[in-house]
């Protein structure tokens, strides 16, 4: 029992220092430093606003479409930052793996936490534009932390699988790059979901069963406007939430089992 | 209580070394489909090793390059898993496979002390308490707020060793890391270790 406590103490200490280090190095040698964490989503909003709200007008009848887009992109970017960042994290720390026996999962967890800090900065900017644009948060906004928690777990699970598989098969890097591209267009990030529903309700169901679509649409539904189409709306039943939740749970269990099985041989294989 | 600090029984370690034969695009494709054709060479690094180290004992391993000394140490440290056989370790083991593991050249000396300390299992508070000692042992008082990339290699090693000796261990694994710094600093290190040895019941390899 004491031994167990000692082990997690080590993991915790290491996690804290790795996240701190990552944060210290991130904006090194830049004049504005941490300010960039806020400036990046700010400029992103400007670009989105000009391109999609003023020129292309892909929003259709969605109110507050600028901040609606921004929230979607911010959540999606978090997912990409975690998964792509962690992909090579084990391999990049190979030198360390070969010399110190520390819990391997800490490396992946650290990447996930530093991306999470970044997400908080981004959400602050989203909040700012919600306030400026008079968005209409409603009672479903209470569920937002749960939605973020779901995103956190899903991104982490995928990261564990990717980073462990990447040690043996470097092809995973290219495969994931392609999948990310597909995912970006298969998820209602840049377009209004009603565009899909108007074409085919079957396609709409498939797109919505993706946990990322469900997460992004639920977040928008609670924070921006209750006119957002959600999973319950597409399937006409709230039991449909079992599909993405089940995907997340399965990904979580598989990732833990897989990572535990693969991690003892990381030192030899990287 | 077990008398032995370290017990190694019939340990063998094989490394599987895949032979890279894909030197053209065509052979790359053929090797994918003819998986059996891919030669995997097995390197038998250690074969049937058994030994015991009593508590409070110094234990040295000598051998030629590539004879498996470091592999043995890495298995004791839990970095490699043995192919067969068992290893038992009683008490907290700290490996000095290499000094300054995890040092980041973009961070200052001070920040590296905290990062390296975490790898050795020290919390921030524990490091803060012995920070002065670490710095004065390394004789680097004026340089702690400089980035590590501006340190000379001797300075880096001094800082690394100063960190390493902080580790509270029952068993110390040392892999050719004592050839450190100038003559003065070396004497200091050996004195420190000899002292340490007397104070705590421990074993070194």
Coordinates of C-alpha atoms in Angstrom, one line a residue:
Chain A
X1 CA 0.0 0.0 0.0
X2 CA 2.8 2.4 1.0
X3 CA 4.7 1.3 -2.0
X4 CA 1.7 2.2 -4.3
X5 CA 1.5 5.6 -2.7
X6 CA 5.2 6.1 -3.3
X7 CA 4.9 5.2 -6.9
X8 CA 2.1 7.7 -7.6
X9 CA 4.0 10.3 -5.7
X10 CA 6.9 10.0 -8.2
X11 CA 4.5 10.1 -11.2
X12 CA 2.9 13.2 -9.8
X13 CA 6.1 15.0 -9.1
X14 CA 7.4 14.2 -12.6
X15 CA 4.1 15.1 -14.3
X16 CA 4.2 18.6 -12.6
X17 CA 7.8 19.3 -13.7
X18 CA 7.2 18.1 -17.3
X19 CA 4.1 20.3 -17.7
X20 CA 6.0 23.2 -16.2
X21 CA 9.0 22.7 -18.5
X22 CA 6.8 22.4 -21.5
X23 CA 5.1 25.7 -20.6
X24 CA 8.4 27.5 -20.0
X25 CA 9.9 26.4 -23.3
X26 CA 6.8 26.9 -25.4
X27 CA 7.1 30.7 -25.9
X28 CA 10.8 31.0 -25.3
X29 CA 12.6 33.5 -27.4
X30 CA 9.4 35.2 -28.5
X31 CA 8.9 38.9 -27.5
X32 CA 5.2 38.7 -26.5
X33 CA 5.6 35.3 -24.8
X34 CA 2.5 33.9 -23.1
X35 CA 0.5 36.7 -24.6
X36 CA 0.5 34.5 -27.8
X37 CA -1.7 32.0 -26.0
X38 CA -4.4 34.6 -26.2
X39 CA -3.4 36.3 -29.4
X40 CA -3.6 33.1 -31.5
X41 CA -7.3 32.4 -30.9
X42 CA -8.0 36.1 -31.3
X43 CA -6.4 36.2 -34.8
X44 CA -8.1 32.9 -35.6
X45 CA -11.4 34.5 -34.9
X46 CA -10.7 37.4 -37.2
X47 CA -9.8 35.1 -40.0
X48 CA -12.9 32.9 -39.5
X49 CA -15.1 35.9 -39.2
X50 CA -13.9 37.5 -42.5
X51 CA -13.8 34.3 -44.5
X52 CA -16.9 32.3 -43.3
X53 CA -19.2 35.0 -42.0
X54 CA -18.6 37.9 -44.4
X55 CA -17.4 36.2 -47.6
X56 CA -18.5 32.6 -47.9
X57 CA -21.5 32.8 -45.6
X58 CA -21.5 29.0 -44.9
X59 CA -23.4 29.6 -41.6
X60 CA -26.9 29.6 -43.2
X61 CA -29.4 30.4 -40.5
X62 CA -27.1 29.8 -37.5
X63 CA -26.9 32.8 -35.2
X64 CA -23.6 34.1 -33.8
X65 CA -21.9 32.0 -36.5
X66 CA -18.4 33.6 -35.9
X67 CA -18.1 32.5 -32.3
X68 CA -19.9 29.3 -33.1
X69 CA -17.1 28.5 -35.5
X70 CA -14.4 29.6 -33.1
X71 CA -15.7 27.3 -30.3
X72 CA -15.7 24.3 -32.7
X73 CA -12.2 25.0 -34.0
X74 CA -10.8 25.6 -30.5
X75 CA -12.2 22.2 -29.3
X76 CA -11.0 20.5 -32.4
X77 CA -7.5 22.0 -32.2
X78 CA -7.2 20.8 -28.6
X79 CA -7.9 17.2 -29.8
X80 CA -5.3 17.6 -32.6
X81 CA -2.7 19.2 -30.3
X82 CA -3.0 16.3 -27.8
X83 CA -3.0 13.5 -30.3
X84 CA -0.4 14.8 -32.8
X85 CA 1.8 16.0 -30.0
X86 CA 1.7 12.7 -28.1
X87 CA 2.2 10.6 -31.2
X88 CA 6.0 10.9 -31.1
X89 CA 6.3 11.8 -27.4
X90 CA 7.4 8.4 -26.3
X91 CA 10.0 8.2 -29.2
X92 CA 11.2 11.7 -28.6
X93 CA 11.8 10.8 -24.9
X94 CA 13.6 7.6 -26.0
X95 CA 16.9 8.9 -24.5
X96 CA 15.2 9.2 -21.1
X97 CA 13.4 5.9 -21.4
X98 CA 16.7 4.1 -21.9
X99 CA 18.2 5.6 -18.7
X100 CA 15.5 6.1 -16.1
X101 CA 12.8 3.8 -15.0
X102 CA 9.8 6.1 -14.6
X103 CA 6.2 5.5 -15.3
X104 CA 5.9 5.8 -19.0
X105 CA 2.4 7.2 -19.1
X106 CA 3.5 10.4 -17.4
X107 CA 5.0 11.6 -20.7
X108 CA 1.7 11.3 -22.6
X109 CA -0.2 12.7 -19.6
X110 CA 2.1 15.7 -19.5
X111 CA 1.4 16.5 -23.2
X112 CA -2.3 16.3 -22.5
X113 CA -2.2 18.6 -19.6
X114 CA -0.1 21.3 -21.3
X115 CA -2.6 21.2 -24.2
X116 CA -5.4 21.5 -21.7
X117 CA -3.8 24.7 -20.2
X118 CA -3.7 26.1 -23.7
X119 CA -7.4 25.1 -24.2
X120 CA -8.2 27.2 -21.1
X121 CA -6.6 30.3 -22.7
X122 CA -8.5 29.6 -25.9
X123 CA -11.8 29.3 -24.1
X124 CA -11.2 32.6 -22.3
X125 CA -11.0 34.2 -25.7
X126 CA -14.2 32.3 -26.8
X127 CA -15.8 33.7 -23.6
X128 CA -14.8 37.2 -24.6
X129 CA -16.4 37.0 -28.0
X130 CA -19.5 35.4 -26.6
X131 CA -19.8 38.4 -24.4
X132 CA -19.2 40.9 -27.3
X133 CA -21.5 39.0 -29.7
X134 CA -24.3 38.5 -27.1
X135 CA -24.3 34.8 -27.4
X136 CA -27.2 33.0 -25.8
X137 CA -25.9 30.5 -23.2
X138 CA -28.7 28.5 -21.7
X139 CA -29.3 26.0 -19.0
X140 CA -27.5 23.3 -20.9
X141 CA -24.3 25.3 -20.4
X142 CA -23.9 23.5 -17.0
X143 CA -23.1 20.4 -19.0
X144 CA -20.1 22.1 -20.6
X145 CA -17.5 20.8 -18.1
X146 CA -18.8 17.3 -18.6
X147 CA -18.4 17.7 -22.4
X148 CA -14.8 19.0 -21.9
X149 CA -14.1 16.0 -19.6
X150 CA -15.3 13.7 -22.3
X151 CA -13.1 15.4 -24.8
X152 CA -10.1 15.2 -22.4
X153 CA -10.6 11.4 -21.9
X154 CA -11.2 10.7 -25.6
X155 CA -8.1 12.6 -26.7
X156 CA -6.0 11.0 -24.0
X157 CA -7.1 7.5 -24.9
X158 CA -6.3 8.0 -28.6
X159 CA -2.9 9.5 -27.5
X160 CA -2.0 6.4 -25.5
X161 CA -2.8 4.1 -28.4
X162 CA -1.0 6.2 -31.0
X163 CA 2.1 6.9 -28.9
X164 CA 2.6 3.2 -28.0
X165 CA 1.9 2.0 -31.5
X166 CA 4.3 4.6 -33.0
X167 CA 7.2 3.0 -31.1
X168 CA 7.0 -0.1 -33.3
X169 CA 5.3 1.3 -36.5
X170 CA 6.3 4.7 -37.6
X171 CA 3.7 4.5 -40.4
X172 CA 1.2 5.5 -37.7
X173 CA 2.4 9.1 -38.1
X174 CA 1.4 9.3 -41.7
X175 CA -1.8 7.3 -41.2
X176 CA -2.9 9.6 -38.4
X177 CA -2.1 12.7 -40.5
X178 CA -4.5 11.4 -43.2
X179 CA -7.2 10.5 -40.6
X180 CA -7.0 14.0 -39.1
X181 CA -7.6 15.5 -42.5
X182 CA -10.6 13.2 -43.0
X183 CA -11.9 13.9 -39.5
X184 CA -11.7 17.7 -40.0
X185 CA -14.2 17.5 -42.9
X186 CA -16.2 14.7 -41.4
X187 CA -16.9 16.7 -38.3
X188 CA -19.2 19.7 -38.5
X189 CA -16.5 22.3 -37.7
X190 CA -16.5 24.8 -40.5
X191 CA -20.1 24.2 -41.8
X192 CA -23.5 24.3 -40.3
X193 CA -24.8 20.8 -39.5
X194 CA -28.2 21.6 -41.1
X195 CA -26.4 21.3 -44.4
X196 CA -25.9 17.6 -43.8
X197 CA -29.4 16.9 -42.4
X198 CA -30.9 18.6 -45.5
X199 CA -29.0 16.1 -47.8
X200 CA -29.4 12.8 -46.0
X201 CA -30.5 11.8 -42.5
X202 CA -28.5 8.6 -42.6
X203 CA -25.3 10.5 -43.3
X204 CA -26.2 12.9 -40.5
X205 CA -26.6 10.1 -38.1
X206 CA -23.2 8.6 -39.0
X207 CA -21.5 12.0 -38.7
X208 CA -23.1 12.7 -35.4
X209 CA -22.2 9.3 -33.8
X210 CA -18.6 10.5 -33.9
X211 CA -17.8 11.6 -30.4
X212 CA -16.0 14.7 -31.6
X213 CA -19.2 15.9 -33.5
X214 CA -21.3 15.2 -30.5
X215 CA -18.8 17.1 -28.2
X216 CA -18.6 20.1 -30.4
X217 CA -22.3 20.4 -31.1
X218 CA -23.2 19.9 -27.4
X219 CA -20.7 22.6 -26.4
X220 CA -22.2 25.0 -29.0
X221 CA -25.7 24.1 -28.0
X222 CA -25.1 25.0 -24.4
X223 CA -22.9 28.1 -24.8
X224 CA -23.7 29.7 -28.1
X225 CA -27.3 29.0 -29.2
X226 CA -29.9 26.3 -28.5
X227 CA -30.6 26.2 -32.2
X228 CA -27.6 24.0 -32.7
X229 CA -28.4 20.5 -33.9
X230 CA -27.3 17.9 -31.3
X231 CA -27.1 14.2 -31.2
X232 CA -30.5 13.9 -29.5
X233 CA -32.0 16.0 -32.2
X234 CA -30.7 13.9 -35.1
X235 CA -31.7 10.6 -33.7
X236 CA -34.8 11.9 -32.0
X237 CA -33.9 10.1 -28.8
X238 CA -31.4 10.8 -26.0
X239 CA -30.5 7.1 -25.8
X240 CA -28.4 7.8 -28.9
X241 CA -25.8 9.4 -26.6
X242 CA -24.8 5.8 -25.7
X243 CA -23.1 5.5 -29.1
X244 CA -20.4 8.2 -28.7
X245 CA -20.1 7.5 -24.9
X246 CA -19.5 3.8 -25.6
X247 CA -16.9 4.7 -28.2
X248 CA -15.1 6.9 -25.6
X249 CA -15.3 4.2 -22.9
X250 CA -14.0 1.5 -25.3
X251 CA -11.2 3.7 -26.5
X252 CA -10.3 4.4 -22.9
X253 CA -10.2 0.7 -21.8
X254 CA -8.4 -0.4 -24.9
X255 CA -5.8 2.4 -24.6
X256 CA -5.0 1.5 -20.9
X257 CA -4.7 -2.2 -21.7
X258 CA -2.6 -1.6 -24.8
X259 CA -0.3 0.9 -23.2
X260 CA 0.3 -1.3 -20.1
X261 CA 1.2 -4.2 -22.3
X262 CA 3.5 -2.2 -24.6
X263 CA 5.3 0.1 -22.1
X264 CA 7.8 -2.4 -20.5
X265 CA 9.5 -2.8 -23.8
X266 CA 9.6 0.9 -24.8
X267 CA 13.3 1.2 -23.7
X268 CA 14.4 -1.6 -26.1
X269 CA 12.2 -0.6 -29.0
X270 CA 12.5 3.1 -29.4
Chain B
X1 CA 14.5 -10.2 6.4
X2 CA 16.4 -11.1 3.3
X3 CA 20.2 -10.8 3.7
X4 CA 20.6 -9.9 0.1
X5 CA 20.2 -6.5 -1.4
X6 CA 20.2 -7.9 -4.9
X7 CA 19.5 -11.5 -6.0
X8 CA 19.9 -12.4 -9.7
X9 CA 18.9 -15.9 -10.8
X10 CA 19.5 -17.4 -14.2
X11 CA 18.9 -14.2 -16.0
X12 CA 19.2 -14.2 -19.8
X13 CA 18.6 -11.3 -22.1
X14 CA 18.1 -11.5 -25.8
X15 CA 17.7 -8.5 -28.1
X16 CA 15.8 -8.9 -31.3
X17 CA 17.5 -7.0 -34.0
X18 CA 15.5 -6.7 -37.2
X19 CA 17.8 -6.6 -40.2
X20 CA 17.0 -3.6 -42.4
X21 CA 16.9 -5.0 -45.9
X22 CA 14.6 -2.5 -47.6
X23 CA 17.1 -0.5 -49.5
X24 CA 15.0 0.1 -52.6
X25 CA 11.4 1.0 -53.1
X26 CA 10.7 -2.4 -54.7
X27 CA 12.3 -4.4 -51.9
X28 CA 10.4 -2.3 -49.5
X29 CA 7.1 -3.5 -51.0
X30 CA 8.2 -7.1 -51.2
X31 CA 9.4 -7.2 -47.6
X32 CA 6.0 -6.0 -46.5
X33 CA 4.3 -8.9 -48.3
X34 CA 6.9 -11.6 -47.6
X35 CA 7.1 -11.1 -43.9
X36 CA 8.8 -14.4 -43.4
X37 CA 11.7 -13.2 -45.5
X38 CA 12.6 -10.6 -43.0
X39 CA 15.6 -11.8 -41.0
X40 CA 15.5 -11.1 -37.3
X41 CA 18.8 -11.6 -35.7
X42 CA 18.8 -12.5 -32.0
X43 CA 21.6 -11.0 -30.1
X44 CA 22.2 -13.0 -26.9
X45 CA 23.5 -10.3 -24.6
X46 CA 23.4 -12.2 -21.3
X47 CA 23.1 -15.9 -20.8
X48 CA 22.2 -17.6 -17.5
X49 CA 23.7 -15.0 -15.1
X50 CA 23.3 -15.6 -11.4
X51 CA 24.8 -13.6 -8.5
X52 CA 24.0 -12.2 -5.1
X53 CA 24.9 -8.9 -3.4
X54 CA 24.7 -8.7 0.3
X55 CA 23.6 -5.6 2.1
X56 CA 26.4 -3.1 2.7
X57 CA 28.6 -4.8 0.1
X58 CA 30.4 -3.1 -2.8
X59 CA 30.0 -5.2 -5.9
X60 CA 32.0 -4.5 -9.1
X61 CA 31.4 -5.9 -12.5
X62 CA 34.3 -5.8 -15.0
X63 CA 34.4 -6.9 -18.6
X64 CA 35.1 -5.8 -22.1
X65 CA 33.1 -3.5 -24.2
X66 CA 29.8 -5.1 -25.2
X67 CA 30.0 -7.8 -22.7
X68 CA 26.7 -6.8 -21.2
X69 CA 27.6 -4.8 -18.1
X70 CA 25.2 -2.0 -18.9
X71 CA 22.5 -4.3 -20.0
X72 CA 22.7 -6.0 -16.6
X73 CA 22.5 -2.7 -14.8
X74 CA 19.5 -1.6 -16.9
X75 CA 17.7 -4.8 -16.0
X76 CA 18.4 -4.2 -12.3
X77 CA 17.0 -0.7 -12.7
X78 CA 13.9 -2.1 -14.4
X79 CA 14.5 -0.3 -17.7
X80 CA 14.9 -3.6 -19.6
X81 CA 12.9 -6.7 -18.9
X82 CA 14.8 -10.0 -18.7
X83 CA 14.0 -12.6 -21.4
X84 CA 14.1 -15.3 -18.7
X85 CA 15.2 -15.6 -15.1
X86 CA 14.4 -13.5 -12.1
X87 CA 15.8 -10.4 -10.4
X88 CA 15.0 -9.4 -6.8
X89 CA 15.9 -6.0 -5.4
X90 CA 15.4 -5.2 -1.7
X91 CA 15.2 -1.5 -1.0
X92 CA 15.2 1.7 -3.0
X93 CA 17.5 1.5 -6.0
X94 CA 18.9 4.6 -7.7
X95 CA 20.7 4.1 -11.0
X96 CA 23.4 6.4 -12.3
X97 CA 23.4 4.9 -15.8
X98 CA 24.3 8.3 -17.1
X99 CA 24.6 11.7 -15.5
X100 CA 22.3 14.6 -16.3
X101 CA 19.5 12.6 -17.7
X102 CA 16.7 14.9 -18.9
X103 CA 18.8 18.0 -18.8
X104 CA 17.3 20.5 -21.2
X105 CA 19.8 22.9 -22.8
X106 CA 17.1 25.6 -23.2
X107 CA 16.4 25.8 -19.5
X108 CA 18.5 27.6 -16.9
X109 CA 20.6 25.7 -14.4
X110 CA 18.1 26.4 -11.7
X111 CA 15.1 25.0 -13.8
X112 CA 17.2 22.0 -14.7
X113 CA 17.8 21.3 -11.1
X114 CA 14.1 21.0 -10.4
X115 CA 13.4 18.9 -13.6
X116 CA 16.3 16.5 -12.9
X117 CA 15.3 16.4 -9.2
X118 CA 11.8 15.3 -10.3
X119 CA 13.3 12.5 -12.3
X120 CA 15.2 11.4 -9.1
X121 CA 12.0 11.5 -7.2
X122 CA 12.3 14.8 -5.3
X123 CA 9.3 17.1 -4.9
X124 CA 9.8 20.9 -5.5
X125 CA 9.9 21.5 -1.8
X126 CA 12.6 18.9 -1.2
X127 CA 14.7 20.4 -3.9
X128 CA 14.2 24.0 -2.5
X129 CA 15.4 22.8 0.9
X130 CA 18.7 21.5 -0.4
X131 CA 19.2 23.9 -3.4
X132 CA 22.0 25.8 -1.7
X133 CA 23.9 22.5 -1.0
X134 CA 23.5 21.3 -4.6
X135 CA 24.8 24.6 -6.0
X136 CA 27.7 24.9 -3.7
X137 CA 28.7 21.3 -4.2
X138 CA 28.8 21.9 -7.9
X139 CA 30.6 25.2 -7.4
X140 CA 28.3 26.9 -9.8
X141 CA 26.9 29.8 -7.7
X142 CA 27.2 32.5 -10.3
X143 CA 25.8 30.4 -13.2
X144 CA 22.5 29.1 -12.0
X145 CA 20.4 31.6 -13.9
X146 CA 22.2 31.0 -17.2
X147 CA 20.8 28.6 -19.8
X148 CA 22.4 25.2 -19.7
X149 CA 23.5 25.4 -23.3
X150 CA 26.0 28.1 -22.3
X151 CA 27.6 25.8 -19.7
X152 CA 30.9 24.1 -20.4
X153 CA 30.6 20.3 -20.5
X154 CA 32.5 20.1 -17.2
X155 CA 30.1 22.5 -15.6
X156 CA 27.1 20.4 -16.8
X157 CA 28.6 17.2 -15.4
X158 CA 29.4 18.9 -12.1
X159 CA 25.8 20.0 -11.7
X160 CA 24.5 16.6 -12.8
X161 CA 26.7 14.8 -10.2
X162 CA 25.8 17.2 -7.5
X163 CA 22.1 16.3 -8.2
X164 CA 22.8 12.6 -8.4
X165 CA 24.5 12.3 -5.0
X166 CA 21.3 13.8 -3.4
X167 CA 19.4 10.7 -4.2
X168 CA 18.4 8.7 -1.1
X169 CA 19.1 5.2 -2.1
X170 CA 19.6 1.8 -0.4
X171 CA 21.2 0.5 -3.5
X172 CA 23.4 2.6 -5.8
X173 CA 24.0 1.5 -9.4
X174 CA 26.9 3.3 -10.9
X175 CA 27.8 2.8 -14.5
X176 CA 31.2 4.4 -15.4
X177 CA 30.1 7.8 -14.3
X178 CA 32.7 8.6 -11.8
X179 CA 35.3 10.0 -14.3
X180 CA 34.0 13.4 -13.7
X181 CA 35.4 16.9 -13.8
X182 CA 38.9 18.0 -12.8
X183 CA 41.1 16.3 -10.2
X184 CA 39.8 18.4 -7.3
X185 CA 36.2 17.7 -8.1
X186 CA 36.9 14.0 -8.5
X187 CA 38.4 13.8 -5.1
X188 CA 35.4 15.5 -3.7
X189 CA 33.1 13.0 -5.3
X190 CA 34.9 10.0 -4.0
X191 CA 35.0 11.4 -0.5
X192 CA 31.3 12.0 -0.7
X193 CA 30.6 8.5 -1.8
X194 CA 32.9 6.9 0.8
X195 CA 31.1 8.9 3.5
X196 CA 27.7 8.0 2.1
X197 CA 28.7 4.4 2.2
X198 CA 29.6 4.5 5.8
X199 CA 26.5 6.3 6.9
X200 CA 23.9 4.1 5.1
X201 CA 23.8 0.4 4.7
X202 CA 23.9 0.1 1.0
X203 CA 25.3 -1.6 -1.9
X204 CA 26.9 -0.3 -5.0
X205 CA 27.5 -1.9 -8.3

